[in-house]
Amino acid sequence: MLAQQRQQTILERVRRHGAVRVAELVRDLGVSDMTVRRDLEVLAERGLLEKVHGGATIGGPGSTEEPGFAAKTTRQQPEKEAIARAAARLVRPGTAVALSAGTTNWALAHHLIEVPDLTMITNSIQVAEVFHRNQRDDRTVVLTGGVRTPSDALVGPVAVAALRTLHVDTLFLGVHGMSVRAGFTTPNLLEAETNRALVQCAGRLVVPADHTKWQTVGISTIAELSQADVVISDARLDAEARRDLAERAGELIIAEEAS
């Protein structure tokens, strides 16, 4: 088992049970005590769990905790890349597309560079920068104004006012978490308001969200699960989550990682 797969297994177990013991991980994963402790150290440095004597406990984010953009780019990279590829297949030339902030949408932006004749609307500094570095004559990029958040989103009254005058064919909405009870959520109240304005201006709502977003709840709801026309997640999404999303969202797409 590769280190990344092993660490993902550890993280999923911590989230499921609330805590893990080093001795149990050594036995179940078939690796050394030092390897397990090294994995726990890596996960703790990323803020994904908390090391304690003899093991680790859940260290997940609170409802208002918002990791920075750079920190989030290191998480679930293969899954986000697979989701981005699947999302790009939904974009047709000659359409207006909105991308909210987030590292999955940032990955998606790289896949849209070669799609001709697009009008791109975004409140993400990082997404806009991708298109700025790869300019083409048949693409228009509109970056909203606003107040910058830790995730490099532009939010607040200025962003909302700009979005209320626009209409796009498809919105790709990055989210902090999703659950049956809370829907699609964010830890930033101003970002929630801005994202709701994005949802209002879109003809189709697509939510690209990896499996770790399931049962994560931010302080503010952006939209209900039923408002999504499409949810794109990865193969690690569990069976219960797939069932709930398939029943409530318009369509669930599971993106497979490249071999």
PDB file of N, CA and C in Angstrom, residues 2 4 15 29 34 39 61 109 114-115 118 128 144 150 165 171 192 201 217 220-221 223 239:
ATOM      1  N   LEU A   2       0.597   2.182  -0.899  1.00  0.00           N
ATOM      2  CA  LEU A   2       1.369   3.416  -0.975  1.00  0.00           C
ATOM      3  C   LEU A   2       1.083   4.297   0.240  1.00  0.00           C
ATOM      4  N   GLN A   4       0.276   7.411   0.495  1.00  0.00           N
ATOM      5  CA  GLN A   4      -0.934   8.228   0.380  1.00  0.00           C
ATOM      6  C   GLN A   4      -2.187   7.398   0.640  1.00  0.00           C
ATOM      7  N   ARG A  15     -12.006   9.357  11.260  1.00  0.00           N
ATOM      8  CA  ARG A  15     -13.279  10.050  11.091  1.00  0.00           C
ATOM      9  C   ARG A  15     -14.457   9.151  11.443  1.00  0.00           C
ATOM     10  N   LEU A  29      -2.643  -2.657   9.172  1.00  0.00           N
ATOM     11  CA  LEU A  29      -2.010  -2.208   7.933  1.00  0.00           C
ATOM     12  C   LEU A  29      -0.771  -3.028   7.575  1.00  0.00           C
ATOM     13  N   MET A  34       7.029   2.616  13.439  1.00  0.00           N
ATOM     14  CA  MET A  34       7.608   3.888  12.988  1.00  0.00           C
ATOM     15  C   MET A  34       6.873   4.421  11.762  1.00  0.00           C
ATOM     16  N   ASP A  39       3.152   8.423   9.466  1.00  0.00           N
ATOM     17  CA  ASP A  39       1.896   8.779   8.791  1.00  0.00           C
ATOM     18  C   ASP A  39       1.051   9.713   9.654  1.00  0.00           C
ATOM     19  N   PRO A  61     -12.019  20.137  11.020  1.00  0.00           N
ATOM     20  CA  PRO A  61     -12.300  21.555  11.151  1.00  0.00           C
ATOM     21  C   PRO A  61     -13.618  21.822  11.842  1.00  0.00           C
ATOM     22  N   ALA A 109     -10.128  24.572 -13.898  1.00  0.00           N
ATOM     23  CA  ALA A 109      -9.734  25.682 -14.767  1.00  0.00           C
ATOM     24  C   ALA A 109      -8.608  25.267 -15.714  1.00  0.00           C
ATOM     25  N   GLU A 114      -8.121  24.830 -22.973  1.00  0.00           N
ATOM     26  CA  GLU A 114      -8.177  24.564 -24.413  1.00  0.00           C
ATOM     27  C   GLU A 114      -9.592  24.571 -24.974  1.00  0.00           C
ATOM     28  N   VAL A 115     -10.605  24.793 -24.146  1.00  0.00           N
ATOM     29  CA  VAL A 115     -11.987  24.829 -24.648  1.00  0.00           C
ATOM     30  C   VAL A 115     -12.227  26.189 -25.303  1.00  0.00           C
ATOM     31  N   LEU A 118     -15.274  30.578 -24.719  1.00  0.00           N
ATOM     32  CA  LEU A 118     -15.921  30.554 -23.406  1.00  0.00           C
ATOM     33  C   LEU A 118     -15.920  31.943 -22.785  1.00  0.00           C
ATOM     34  N   ALA A 128      -8.876  32.861 -11.836  1.00  0.00           N
ATOM     35  CA  ALA A 128      -8.647  33.919 -12.823  1.00  0.00           C
ATOM     36  C   ALA A 128      -7.197  33.941 -13.278  1.00  0.00           C
ATOM     37  N   THR A 144     -14.914  39.029 -10.337  1.00  0.00           N
ATOM     38  CA  THR A 144     -15.674  39.950  -9.495  1.00  0.00           C
ATOM     39  C   THR A 144     -14.742  40.673  -8.531  1.00  0.00           C
ATOM     40  N   PRO A 150      -9.427  33.635   3.155  1.00  0.00           N
ATOM     41  CA  PRO A 150      -8.258  32.744   3.203  1.00  0.00           C
ATOM     42  C   PRO A 150      -8.186  31.783   2.023  1.00  0.00           C
ATOM     43  N   THR A 165     -26.242  40.861 -11.692  1.00  0.00           N
ATOM     44  CA  THR A 165     -26.530  41.361 -13.042  1.00  0.00           C
ATOM     45  C   THR A 165     -26.178  40.346 -14.123  1.00  0.00           C
ATOM     46  N   LEU A 171     -22.800  26.719 -13.516  1.00  0.00           N
ATOM     47  CA  LEU A 171     -21.964  27.087 -12.378  1.00  0.00           C
ATOM     48  C   LEU A 171     -21.340  25.831 -11.797  1.00  0.00           C
ATOM     49  N   ALA A 192     -20.712  32.463   1.767  1.00  0.00           N
ATOM     50  CA  ALA A 192     -22.010  31.813   1.565  1.00  0.00           C
ATOM     51  C   ALA A 192     -22.953  32.729   0.800  1.00  0.00           C
ATOM     52  N   CYS A 201     -27.668  32.970 -10.375  1.00  0.00           N
ATOM     53  CA  CYS A 201     -27.428  33.421 -11.755  1.00  0.00           C
ATOM     54  C   CYS A 201     -27.158  32.275 -12.716  1.00  0.00           C
ATOM     55  N   VAL A 217     -19.637  19.860   7.743  1.00  0.00           N
ATOM     56  CA  VAL A 217     -20.658  20.907   7.778  1.00  0.00           C
ATOM     57  C   VAL A 217     -20.026  22.241   8.155  1.00  0.00           C
ATOM     58  N   SER A 220     -22.606  27.891   7.329  1.00  0.00           N
ATOM     59  CA  SER A 220     -23.696  28.455   6.521  1.00  0.00           C
ATOM     60  C   SER A 220     -24.002  27.608   5.296  1.00  0.00           C
ATOM     61  N   THR A 221     -25.301  27.410   5.044  1.00  0.00           N
ATOM     62  CA  THR A 221     -25.742  26.641   3.882  1.00  0.00           C
ATOM     63  C   THR A 221     -25.778  27.528   2.641  1.00  0.00           C
ATOM     64  N   ALA A 223     -26.722  25.952  -0.558  1.00  0.00           N
ATOM     65  CA  ALA A 223     -27.843  25.398  -1.312  1.00  0.00           C
ATOM     66  C   ALA A 223     -28.186  24.025  -0.749  1.00  0.00           C
ATOM     67  N   ALA A 239     -20.975   4.035   0.086  1.00  0.00           N
ATOM     68  CA  ALA A 239     -22.250   3.611  -0.501  1.00  0.00           C
ATOM     69  C   ALA A 239     -23.422   4.423   0.033  1.00  0.00           C
TER      70      ALA A 239
END
